[in-house]
Tab-separated table of C-alpha atoms in Angstrom:
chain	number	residue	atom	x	y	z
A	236	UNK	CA	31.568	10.467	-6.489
A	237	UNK	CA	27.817	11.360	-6.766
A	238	UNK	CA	26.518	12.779	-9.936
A	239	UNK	CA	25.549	16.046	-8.720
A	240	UNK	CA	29.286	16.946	-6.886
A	241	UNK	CA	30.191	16.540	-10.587
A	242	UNK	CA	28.010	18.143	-12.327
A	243	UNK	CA	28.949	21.202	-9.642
A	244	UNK	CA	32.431	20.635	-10.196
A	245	UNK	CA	32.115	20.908	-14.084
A	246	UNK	CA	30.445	24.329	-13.433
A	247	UNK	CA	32.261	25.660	-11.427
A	248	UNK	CA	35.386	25.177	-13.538
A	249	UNK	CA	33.597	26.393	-16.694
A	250	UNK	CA	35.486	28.586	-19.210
A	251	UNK	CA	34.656	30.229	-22.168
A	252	UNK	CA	36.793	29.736	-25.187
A	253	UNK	CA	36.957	31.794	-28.059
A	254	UNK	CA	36.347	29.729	-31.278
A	255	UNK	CA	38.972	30.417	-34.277
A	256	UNK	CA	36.370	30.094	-36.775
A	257	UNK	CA	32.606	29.194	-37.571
A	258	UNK	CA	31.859	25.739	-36.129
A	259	UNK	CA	27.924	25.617	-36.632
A	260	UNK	CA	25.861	25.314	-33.501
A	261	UNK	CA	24.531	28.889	-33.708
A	262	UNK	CA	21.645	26.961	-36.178
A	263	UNK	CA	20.533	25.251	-33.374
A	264	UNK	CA	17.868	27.869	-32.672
A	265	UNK	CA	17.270	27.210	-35.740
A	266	UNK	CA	16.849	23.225	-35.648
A	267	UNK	CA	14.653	23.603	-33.113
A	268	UNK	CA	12.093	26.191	-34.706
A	269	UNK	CA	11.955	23.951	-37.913
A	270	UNK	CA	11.367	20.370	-35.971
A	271	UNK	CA	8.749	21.922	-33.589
A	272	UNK	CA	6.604	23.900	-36.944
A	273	UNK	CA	7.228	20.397	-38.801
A	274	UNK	CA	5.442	18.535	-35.856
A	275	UNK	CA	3.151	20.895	-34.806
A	276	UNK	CA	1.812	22.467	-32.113
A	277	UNK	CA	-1.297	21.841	-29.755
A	278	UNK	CA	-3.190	24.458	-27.505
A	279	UNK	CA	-5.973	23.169	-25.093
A	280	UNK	CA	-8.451	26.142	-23.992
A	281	UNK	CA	-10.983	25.807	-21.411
A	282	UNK	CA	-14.198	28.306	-21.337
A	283	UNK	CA	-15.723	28.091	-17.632
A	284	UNK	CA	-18.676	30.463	-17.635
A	285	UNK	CA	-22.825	30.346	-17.100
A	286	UNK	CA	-24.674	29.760	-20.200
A	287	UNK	CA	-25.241	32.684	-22.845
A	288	UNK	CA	-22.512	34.514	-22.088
A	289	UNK	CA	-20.966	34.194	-25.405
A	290	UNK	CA	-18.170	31.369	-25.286
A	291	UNK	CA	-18.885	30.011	-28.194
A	292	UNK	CA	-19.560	33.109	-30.259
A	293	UNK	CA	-15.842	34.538	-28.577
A	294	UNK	CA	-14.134	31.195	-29.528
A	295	UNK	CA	-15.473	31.937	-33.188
A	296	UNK	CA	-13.990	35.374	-32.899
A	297	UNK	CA	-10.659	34.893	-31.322
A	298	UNK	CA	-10.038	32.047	-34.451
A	299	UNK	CA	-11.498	33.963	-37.252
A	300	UNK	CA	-13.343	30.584	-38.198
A	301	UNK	CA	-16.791	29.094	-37.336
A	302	UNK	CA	-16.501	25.987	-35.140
A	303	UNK	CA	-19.094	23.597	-35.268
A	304	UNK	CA	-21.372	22.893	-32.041
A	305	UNK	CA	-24.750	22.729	-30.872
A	306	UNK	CA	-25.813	24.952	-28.792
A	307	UNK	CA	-26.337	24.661	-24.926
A	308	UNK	CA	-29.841	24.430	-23.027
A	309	UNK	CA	-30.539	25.831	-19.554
A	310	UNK	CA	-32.361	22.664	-18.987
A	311	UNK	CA	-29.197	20.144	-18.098
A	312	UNK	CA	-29.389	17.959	-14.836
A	313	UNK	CA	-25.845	18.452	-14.152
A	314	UNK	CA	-22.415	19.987	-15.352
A	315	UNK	CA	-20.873	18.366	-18.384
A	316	UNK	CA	-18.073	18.939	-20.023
A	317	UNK	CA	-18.074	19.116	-24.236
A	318	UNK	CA	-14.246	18.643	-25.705
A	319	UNK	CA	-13.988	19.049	-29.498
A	320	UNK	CA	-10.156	18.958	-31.704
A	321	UNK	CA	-9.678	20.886	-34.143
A	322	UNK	CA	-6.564	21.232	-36.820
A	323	UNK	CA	-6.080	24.752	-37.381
A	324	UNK	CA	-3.591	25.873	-39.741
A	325	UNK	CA	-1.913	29.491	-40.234
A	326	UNK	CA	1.024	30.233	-42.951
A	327	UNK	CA	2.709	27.003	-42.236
A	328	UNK	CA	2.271	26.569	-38.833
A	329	UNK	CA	-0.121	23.899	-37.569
A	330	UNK	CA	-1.973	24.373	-34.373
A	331	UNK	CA	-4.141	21.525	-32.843
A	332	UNK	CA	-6.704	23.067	-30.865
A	333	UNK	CA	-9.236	22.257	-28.445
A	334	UNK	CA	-11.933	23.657	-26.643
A	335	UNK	CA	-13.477	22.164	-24.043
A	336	UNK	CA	-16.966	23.728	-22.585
A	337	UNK	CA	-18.941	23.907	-19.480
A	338	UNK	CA	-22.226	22.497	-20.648
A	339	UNK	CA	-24.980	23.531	-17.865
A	340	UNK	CA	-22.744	25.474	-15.931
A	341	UNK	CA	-24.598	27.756	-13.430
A	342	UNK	CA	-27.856	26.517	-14.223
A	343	UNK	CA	-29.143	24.015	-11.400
A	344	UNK	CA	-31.004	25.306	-8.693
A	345	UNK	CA	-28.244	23.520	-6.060
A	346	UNK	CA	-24.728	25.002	-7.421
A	347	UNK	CA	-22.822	23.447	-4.421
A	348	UNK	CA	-20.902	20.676	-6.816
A	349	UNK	CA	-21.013	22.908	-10.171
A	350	UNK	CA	-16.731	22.996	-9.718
A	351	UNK	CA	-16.304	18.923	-8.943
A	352	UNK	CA	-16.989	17.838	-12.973
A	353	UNK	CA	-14.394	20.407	-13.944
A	354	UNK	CA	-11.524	19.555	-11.395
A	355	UNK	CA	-12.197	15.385	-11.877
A	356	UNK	CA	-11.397	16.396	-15.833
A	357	UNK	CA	-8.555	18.298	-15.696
A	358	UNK	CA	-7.090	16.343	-13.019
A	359	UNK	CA	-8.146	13.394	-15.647
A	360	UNK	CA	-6.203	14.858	-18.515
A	361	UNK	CA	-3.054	15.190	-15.493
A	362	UNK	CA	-3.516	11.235	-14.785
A	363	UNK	CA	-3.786	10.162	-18.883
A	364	UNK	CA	-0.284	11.976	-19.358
A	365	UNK	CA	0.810	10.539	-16.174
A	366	UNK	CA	-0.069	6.829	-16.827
A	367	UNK	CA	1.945	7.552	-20.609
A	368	UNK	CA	5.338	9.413	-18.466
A	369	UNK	CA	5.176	6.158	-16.717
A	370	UNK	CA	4.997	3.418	-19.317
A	371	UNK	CA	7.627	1.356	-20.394
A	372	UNK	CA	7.742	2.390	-24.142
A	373	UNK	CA	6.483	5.732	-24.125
A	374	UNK	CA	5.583	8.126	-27.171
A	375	UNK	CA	4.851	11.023	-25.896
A	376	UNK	CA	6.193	12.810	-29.292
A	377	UNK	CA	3.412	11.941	-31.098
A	378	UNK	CA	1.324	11.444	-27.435
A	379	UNK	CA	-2.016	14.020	-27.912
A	380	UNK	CA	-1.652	16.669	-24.664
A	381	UNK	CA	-4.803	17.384	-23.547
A	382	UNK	CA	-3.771	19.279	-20.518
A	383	UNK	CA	-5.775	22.084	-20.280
A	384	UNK	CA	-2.706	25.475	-20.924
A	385	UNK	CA	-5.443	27.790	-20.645
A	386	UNK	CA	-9.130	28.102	-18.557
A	387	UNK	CA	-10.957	31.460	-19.647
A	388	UNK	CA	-13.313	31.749	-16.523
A	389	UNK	CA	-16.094	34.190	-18.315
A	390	UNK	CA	-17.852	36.724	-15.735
A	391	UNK	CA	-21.287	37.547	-16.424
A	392	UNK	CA	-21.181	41.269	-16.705
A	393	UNK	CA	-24.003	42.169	-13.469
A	394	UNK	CA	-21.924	45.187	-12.357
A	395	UNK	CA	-21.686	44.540	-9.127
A	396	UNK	CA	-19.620	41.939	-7.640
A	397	UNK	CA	-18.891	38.488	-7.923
A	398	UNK	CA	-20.969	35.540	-7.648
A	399	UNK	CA	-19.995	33.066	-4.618
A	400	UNK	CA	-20.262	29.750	-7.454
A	401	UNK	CA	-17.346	32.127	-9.651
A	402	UNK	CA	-15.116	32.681	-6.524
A	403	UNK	CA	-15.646	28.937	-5.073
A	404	UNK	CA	-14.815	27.514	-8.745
A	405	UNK	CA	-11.984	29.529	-9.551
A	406	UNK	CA	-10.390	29.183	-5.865
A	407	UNK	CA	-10.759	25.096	-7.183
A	408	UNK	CA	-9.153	25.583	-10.337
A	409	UNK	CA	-6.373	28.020	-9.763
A	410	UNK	CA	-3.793	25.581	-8.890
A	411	UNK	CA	-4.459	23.664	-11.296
A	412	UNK	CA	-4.872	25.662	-14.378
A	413	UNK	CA	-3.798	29.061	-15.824
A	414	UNK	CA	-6.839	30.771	-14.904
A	415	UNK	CA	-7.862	33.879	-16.840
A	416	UNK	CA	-10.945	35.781	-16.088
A	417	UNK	CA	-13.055	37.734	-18.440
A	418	UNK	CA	-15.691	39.912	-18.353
A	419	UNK	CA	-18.597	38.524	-21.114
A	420	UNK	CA	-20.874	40.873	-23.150
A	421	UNK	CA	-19.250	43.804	-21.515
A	422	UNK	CA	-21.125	46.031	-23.938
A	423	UNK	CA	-23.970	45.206	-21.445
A	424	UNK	CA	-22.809	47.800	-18.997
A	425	UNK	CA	-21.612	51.532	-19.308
A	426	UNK	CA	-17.650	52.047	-19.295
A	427	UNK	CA	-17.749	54.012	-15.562
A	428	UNK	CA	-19.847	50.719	-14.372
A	429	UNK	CA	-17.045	48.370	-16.501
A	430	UNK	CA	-14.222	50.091	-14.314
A	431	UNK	CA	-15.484	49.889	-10.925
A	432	UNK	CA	-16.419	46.574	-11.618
A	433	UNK	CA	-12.869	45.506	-12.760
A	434	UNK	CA	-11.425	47.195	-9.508
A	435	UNK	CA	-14.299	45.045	-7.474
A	436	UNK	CA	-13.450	41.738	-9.106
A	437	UNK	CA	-9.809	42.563	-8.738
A	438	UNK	CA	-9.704	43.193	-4.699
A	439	UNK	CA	-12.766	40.296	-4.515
A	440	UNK	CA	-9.930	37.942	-5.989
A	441	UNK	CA	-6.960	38.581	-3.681
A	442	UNK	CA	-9.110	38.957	-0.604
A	443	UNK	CA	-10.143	35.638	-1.315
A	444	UNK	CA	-6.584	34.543	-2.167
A	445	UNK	CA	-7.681	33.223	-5.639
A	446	UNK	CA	-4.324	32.944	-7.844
A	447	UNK	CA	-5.345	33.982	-11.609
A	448	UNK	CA	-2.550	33.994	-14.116
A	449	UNK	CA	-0.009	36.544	-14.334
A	450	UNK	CA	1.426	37.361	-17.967
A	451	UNK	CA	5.621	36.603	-17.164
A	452	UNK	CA	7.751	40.129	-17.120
A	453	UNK	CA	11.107	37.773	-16.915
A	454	UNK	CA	11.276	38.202	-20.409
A	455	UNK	CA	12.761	41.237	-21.694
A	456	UNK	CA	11.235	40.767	-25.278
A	457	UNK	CA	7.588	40.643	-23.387
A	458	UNK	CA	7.871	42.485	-20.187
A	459	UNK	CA	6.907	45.909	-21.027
A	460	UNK	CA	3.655	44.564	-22.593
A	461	UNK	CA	2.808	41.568	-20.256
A	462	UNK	CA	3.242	44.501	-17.339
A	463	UNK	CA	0.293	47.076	-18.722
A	464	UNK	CA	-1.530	44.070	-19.958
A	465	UNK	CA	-1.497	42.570	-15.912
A	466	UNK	CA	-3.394	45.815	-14.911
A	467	UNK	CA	-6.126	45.578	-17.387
A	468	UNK	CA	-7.044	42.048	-16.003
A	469	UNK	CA	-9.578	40.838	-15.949
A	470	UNK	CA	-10.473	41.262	-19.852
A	471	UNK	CA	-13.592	43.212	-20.748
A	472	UNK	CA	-14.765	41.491	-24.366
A	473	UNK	CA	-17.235	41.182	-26.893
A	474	UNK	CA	-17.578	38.584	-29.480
A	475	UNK	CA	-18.853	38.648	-32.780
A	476	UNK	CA	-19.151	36.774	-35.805
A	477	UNK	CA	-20.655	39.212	-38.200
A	478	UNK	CA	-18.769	41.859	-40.460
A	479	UNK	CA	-20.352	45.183	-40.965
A	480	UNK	CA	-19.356	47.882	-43.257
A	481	UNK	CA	-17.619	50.655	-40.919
A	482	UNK	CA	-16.048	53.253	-43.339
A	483	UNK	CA	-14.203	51.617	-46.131
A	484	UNK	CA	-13.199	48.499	-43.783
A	485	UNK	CA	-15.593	45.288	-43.148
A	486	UNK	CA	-15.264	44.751	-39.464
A	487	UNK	CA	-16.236	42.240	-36.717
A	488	UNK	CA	-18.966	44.571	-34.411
A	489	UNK	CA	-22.227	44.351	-33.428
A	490	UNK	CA	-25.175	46.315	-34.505
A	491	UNK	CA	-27.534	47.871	-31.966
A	492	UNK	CA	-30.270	50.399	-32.116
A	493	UNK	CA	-28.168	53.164	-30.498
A	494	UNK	CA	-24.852	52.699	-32.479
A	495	UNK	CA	-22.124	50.145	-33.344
A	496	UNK	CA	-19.543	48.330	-30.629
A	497	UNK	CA	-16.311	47.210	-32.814
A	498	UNK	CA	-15.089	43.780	-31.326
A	499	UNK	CA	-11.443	44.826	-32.617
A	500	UNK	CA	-11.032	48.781	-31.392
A	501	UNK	CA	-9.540	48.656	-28.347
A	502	UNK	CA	-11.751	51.558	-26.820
A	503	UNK	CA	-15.026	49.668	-26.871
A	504	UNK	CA	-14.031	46.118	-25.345
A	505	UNK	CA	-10.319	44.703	-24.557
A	506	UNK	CA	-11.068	41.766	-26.935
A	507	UNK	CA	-7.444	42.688	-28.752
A	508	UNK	CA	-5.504	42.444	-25.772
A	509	UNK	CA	-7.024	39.162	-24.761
A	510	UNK	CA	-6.516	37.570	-28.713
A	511	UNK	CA	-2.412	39.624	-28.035
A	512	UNK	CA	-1.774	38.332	-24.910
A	513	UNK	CA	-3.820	34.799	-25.462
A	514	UNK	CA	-2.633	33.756	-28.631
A	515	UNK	CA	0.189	36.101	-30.347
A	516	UNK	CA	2.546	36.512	-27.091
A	517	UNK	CA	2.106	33.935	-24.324
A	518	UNK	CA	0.413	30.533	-25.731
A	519	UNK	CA	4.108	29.053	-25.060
A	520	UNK	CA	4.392	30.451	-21.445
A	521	UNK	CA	1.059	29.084	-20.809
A	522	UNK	CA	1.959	25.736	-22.279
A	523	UNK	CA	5.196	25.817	-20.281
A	524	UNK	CA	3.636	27.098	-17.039
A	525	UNK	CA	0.605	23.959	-17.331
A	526	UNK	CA	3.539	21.282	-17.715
A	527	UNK	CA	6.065	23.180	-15.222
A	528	UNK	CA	3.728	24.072	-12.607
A	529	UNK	CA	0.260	22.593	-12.390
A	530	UNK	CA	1.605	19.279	-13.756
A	531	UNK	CA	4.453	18.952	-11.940
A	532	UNK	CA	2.177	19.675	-8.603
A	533	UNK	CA	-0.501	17.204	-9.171
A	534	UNK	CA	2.828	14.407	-10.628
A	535	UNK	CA	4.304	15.617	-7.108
A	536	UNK	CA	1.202	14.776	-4.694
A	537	UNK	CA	0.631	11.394	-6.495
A	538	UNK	CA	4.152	10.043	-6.152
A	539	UNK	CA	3.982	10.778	-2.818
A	540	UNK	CA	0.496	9.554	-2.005
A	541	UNK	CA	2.400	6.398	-4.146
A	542	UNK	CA	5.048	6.946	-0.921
A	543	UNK	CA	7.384	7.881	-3.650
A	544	UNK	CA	10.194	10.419	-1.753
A	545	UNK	CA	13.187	12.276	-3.272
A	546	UNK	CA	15.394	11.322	0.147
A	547	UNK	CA	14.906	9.827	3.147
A	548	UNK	CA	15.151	11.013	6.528
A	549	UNK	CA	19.066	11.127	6.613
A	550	UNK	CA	18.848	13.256	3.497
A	551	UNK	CA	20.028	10.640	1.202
A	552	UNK	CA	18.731	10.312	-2.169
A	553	UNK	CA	16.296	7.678	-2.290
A	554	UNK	CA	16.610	5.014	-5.280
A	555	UNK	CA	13.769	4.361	-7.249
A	556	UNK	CA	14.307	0.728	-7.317
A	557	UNK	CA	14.480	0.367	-3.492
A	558	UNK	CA	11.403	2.149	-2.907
A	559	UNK	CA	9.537	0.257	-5.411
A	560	UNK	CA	10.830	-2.913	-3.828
A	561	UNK	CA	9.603	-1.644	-0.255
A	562	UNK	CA	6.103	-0.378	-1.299
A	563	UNK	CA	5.747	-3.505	-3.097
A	564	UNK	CA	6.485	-5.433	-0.070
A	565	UNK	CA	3.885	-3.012	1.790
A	566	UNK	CA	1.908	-3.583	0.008
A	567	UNK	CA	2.096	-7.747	-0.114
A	568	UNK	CA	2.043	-7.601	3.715
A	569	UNK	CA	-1.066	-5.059	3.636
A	570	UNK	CA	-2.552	-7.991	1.423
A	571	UNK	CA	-1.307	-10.963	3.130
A	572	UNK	CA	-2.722	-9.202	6.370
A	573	UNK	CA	-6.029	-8.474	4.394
A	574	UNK	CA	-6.067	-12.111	3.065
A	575	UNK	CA	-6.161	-13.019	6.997
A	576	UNK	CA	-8.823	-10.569	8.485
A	577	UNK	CA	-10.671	-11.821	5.631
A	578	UNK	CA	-10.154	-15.784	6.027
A	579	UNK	CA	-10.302	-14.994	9.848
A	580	UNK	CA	-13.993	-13.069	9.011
A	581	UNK	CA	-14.556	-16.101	7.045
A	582	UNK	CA	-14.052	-18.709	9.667
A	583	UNK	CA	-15.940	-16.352	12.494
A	584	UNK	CA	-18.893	-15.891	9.473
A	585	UNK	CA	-19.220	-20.011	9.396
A	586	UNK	CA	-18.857	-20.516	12.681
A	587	UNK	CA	-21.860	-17.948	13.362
A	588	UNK	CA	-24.217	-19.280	10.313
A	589	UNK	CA	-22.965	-23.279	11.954
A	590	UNK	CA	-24.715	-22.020	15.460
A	591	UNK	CA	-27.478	-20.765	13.596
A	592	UNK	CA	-28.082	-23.701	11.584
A	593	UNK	CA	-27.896	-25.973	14.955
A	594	UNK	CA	-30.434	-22.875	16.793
A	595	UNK	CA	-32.426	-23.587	13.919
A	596	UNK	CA	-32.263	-27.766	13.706
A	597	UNK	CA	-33.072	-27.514	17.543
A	598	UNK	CA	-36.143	-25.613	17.347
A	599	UNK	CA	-37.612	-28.078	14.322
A	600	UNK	CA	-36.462	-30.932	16.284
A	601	UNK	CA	-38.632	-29.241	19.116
A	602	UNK	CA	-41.310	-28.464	17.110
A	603	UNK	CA	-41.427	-31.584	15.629
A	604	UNK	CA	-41.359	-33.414	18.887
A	605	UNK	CA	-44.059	-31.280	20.030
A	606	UNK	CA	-46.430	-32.260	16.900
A	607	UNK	CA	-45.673	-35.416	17.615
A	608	UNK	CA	-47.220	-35.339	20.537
A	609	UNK	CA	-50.107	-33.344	19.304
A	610	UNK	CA	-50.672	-36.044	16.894
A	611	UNK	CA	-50.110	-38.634	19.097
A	612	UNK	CA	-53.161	-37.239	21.473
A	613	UNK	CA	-54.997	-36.669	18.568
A	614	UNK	CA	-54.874	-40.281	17.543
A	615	UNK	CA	-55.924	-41.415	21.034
A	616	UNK	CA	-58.609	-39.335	21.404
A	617	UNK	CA	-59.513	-40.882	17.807
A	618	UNK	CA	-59.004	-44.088	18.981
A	619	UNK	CA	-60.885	-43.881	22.422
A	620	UNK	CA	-63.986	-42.003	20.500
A	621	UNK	CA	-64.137	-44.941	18.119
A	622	UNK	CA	-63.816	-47.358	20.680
A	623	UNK	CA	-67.142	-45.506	22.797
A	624	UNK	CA	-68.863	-45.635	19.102
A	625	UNK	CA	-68.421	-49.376	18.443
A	626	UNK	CA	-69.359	-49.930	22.115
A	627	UNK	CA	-72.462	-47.863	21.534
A	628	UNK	CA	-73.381	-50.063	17.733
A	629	UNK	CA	-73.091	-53.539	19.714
A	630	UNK	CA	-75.262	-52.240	22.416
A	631	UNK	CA	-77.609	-51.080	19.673
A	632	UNK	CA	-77.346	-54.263	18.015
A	633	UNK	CA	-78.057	-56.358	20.779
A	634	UNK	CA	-81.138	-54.481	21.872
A	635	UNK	CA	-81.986	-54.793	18.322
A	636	UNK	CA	-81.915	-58.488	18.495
A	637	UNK	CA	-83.567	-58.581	21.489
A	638	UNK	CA	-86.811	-56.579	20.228
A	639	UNK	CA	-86.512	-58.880	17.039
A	640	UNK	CA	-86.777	-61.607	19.121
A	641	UNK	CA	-89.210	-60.339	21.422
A	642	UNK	CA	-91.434	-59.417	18.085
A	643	UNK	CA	-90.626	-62.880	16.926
A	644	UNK	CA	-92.491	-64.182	20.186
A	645	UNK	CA	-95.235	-62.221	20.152
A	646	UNK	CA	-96.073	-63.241	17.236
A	647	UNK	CA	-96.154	-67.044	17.505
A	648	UNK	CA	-97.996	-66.554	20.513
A	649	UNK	CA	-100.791	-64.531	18.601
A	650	UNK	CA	-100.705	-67.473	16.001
A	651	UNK	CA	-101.326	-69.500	18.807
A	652	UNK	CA	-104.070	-67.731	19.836
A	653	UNK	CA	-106.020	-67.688	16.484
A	654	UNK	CA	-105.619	-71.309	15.669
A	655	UNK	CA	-107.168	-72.030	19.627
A	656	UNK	CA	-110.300	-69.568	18.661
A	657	UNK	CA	-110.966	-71.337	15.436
A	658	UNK	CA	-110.902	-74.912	16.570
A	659	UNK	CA	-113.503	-73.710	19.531
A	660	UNK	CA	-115.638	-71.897	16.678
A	661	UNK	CA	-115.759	-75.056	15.057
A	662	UNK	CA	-116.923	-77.214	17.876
């Protein structure tokens, strides 16, 4: 009998017995609350948002602390994204937090790929956890999440409407983080301007089918709140580090020529309900909603780009062993037939490079042959030239000879002469 016609069986005989006395397991709640404060908790925020819009200064303000970081340049190449950890601790509750930032955000001339850094990281944070789910010995109780629970996508407050880069990155993100949008330095426009531009970015964002995060109304405990807090999305806030003396009460504000704007009254900025509904009432749904719903979707499309499958076409539950054993044999046979095309390219590649080194042998053979020749005519000619020049010396010498000769001659017979003249002088 399969597992799950028992495990319907078993509910639907389910009674409920009346206990005769106390047994115990009402301290489970209990259990629970004191394991999870004793091991902590972690919260991963990540501020989306041009630079100098304030998401630094708000993270400052939402934490009541000063977080150390350099500040961001408009002069970056490209979109990088700055993580820092941080162990916060409250009464005795301890909160790891981290904040990861869109360095250069918004800044390059060409803000086609401004979105591509931030998907490739979360979907990197998906794949870490992923690779540790799947490990033989896993630790994933004391395994650091750094799933981003929480992307605070800051508008710049123009007034007007949305930029295309704001709807194209948050369309990119919103299945794959809780996505909530907030209006930055809203102090920078008057409160009639703030509320037309909430309804603009409001019917911008569902005609363009972006899916921000709804605050659950499930929950009794929750749903009045999380209800009037959905219609005052998305957030218009102001951030502020600096205390000024209002009253009797040092408060966070900011100081301006014409007046005062108090970060924490809730009729100059809606930086409250952000810190209520951030922190105070739904970090756990948004920790819950990352792991149930954006995890699960990006664990579900890599199993099955893995060919992974729940059942097979009869509707039968697949087993995990049998499909590892047949992608593994895909997979040898995808190599095997690899190894082939590539021994086969192989073969084909020396086969080619073999008729090119014969092409090649038979055109130096050629050209050899031909110098041969060359030099074979050369040396004739040589040989023919020298033979007309030692023709030509022993003519030359032999005329030579003969003039010597000749001169020889001439001379006895001159000699001749003289002696005959003297001898006739004499007589």
């Amino acid at each position: 009998m399969a597992a799950t016609d028992i495990a319907r069986q078993v509910g639907e005989g389910c009674r409920t017995v009346p206990l005769a006395g106390h047994v115990g397991f009402d301290s489970l709640p209990d259990q629970l609350v004191n394991k999870s404060v004793s091991e902590g908790f972690c919260f991963n925020i990540l501020c989306v948002g041009e630079t100098g819009l304030g998401k630094s200064t708000l993270m400052d303000t939402l934490f009541n602390t000063k977080f150390e970081g350099e500040p961001a340049t408009h002069t970056q190449p490209g979109v990088q994204l700055r993580s820092n950890t941080y162990d916060l601790q409250e009464s005795n509750v301890g909160l790891k937090l981290t904040i990861v930032s869109t360095v250069g955000f918004g800044d390059q001339i060409n803000k086609e790929d401004s979105y591509k850094p931030i998907v490739e990281f979360i979907d990197a944070q998906f794949e870490a956890y992923l690779q540790e789910e799947l490990k033989i010995r896993r630790v994933l109780h004391t395994y650091h999440d750094s799933r981003i629970h929480a992307c605070l996508y800051f508008i710049a407050p123009t007034g007007h409407s949305l930029k295309s880069l704001d709807l194209v990155t948050m369309k990119k993100l919103d299945s794959k983080v809780n996505i909530i949008p907030i209006i930055a330095k809203s102090d920078a426009i008057s409160k009639s301007e703030l509320t037309k531009f909430k309804i603009k970015i409001t019917s911008e964002l569902v005609s363009n089918g972006v899916q921000i995060y709804q605050f659950p109304t499930d929950d009794e405990s929750v749903a009045e709140i999380n209800g009037t807090m959905n219609a005052h999305l998305p957030f218009a806030v102001i951030g502020s580090t600096e205390e000024l003396k209002i009253g009797n009460k040092m408060m966070k504000a900011r100081q301006y020529p014409w007046g005062t704007v108090q970060v924490e009254n809730e009729a100059h900025c809606d930086f409250v309900k952000l810190r209520e509904m951030l922190i105070r009432v739904n970090m756990e749904d948004l920790r819950e909603q990352t792991h149930s719903r954006h995890y699960e979707l990006y664990r579900r499309c890599k199993l099955e780009e893995m060919g992974f499958k729940d059942t097979d076409p009869d509707s039968k539950p697949f087993s995990l062993q049998e499909t590892y054993e047949a992608k593994r044999n895909e997979f040898l046979g995808e190599l095997q037939k690899k190894e082939e095309e590539m021994r086969q390219m192989f073969v084909q590649r020396v086969k080619e490079k073999e008729a090119e080194l014969k092409e090649a042998e038979k055109e130096l053979h050629e050209k050899f042959d031909r110098l041969k020749k060359l030099h074979q005519d050369e040396k004739k000619k040589l040989e023919d030239k020298k033979k007309s020049l030692d023709d030509e010396v022993n003519a030359f010498k032999q005329r030579k000879t003969a003039a010597e000769l000749l001169q020889s001659q001439g001379s006895q017979a001159g000699g001749s002469q003289t002696l005959k003249r003297d001898k006739e002088k004499k007589n």
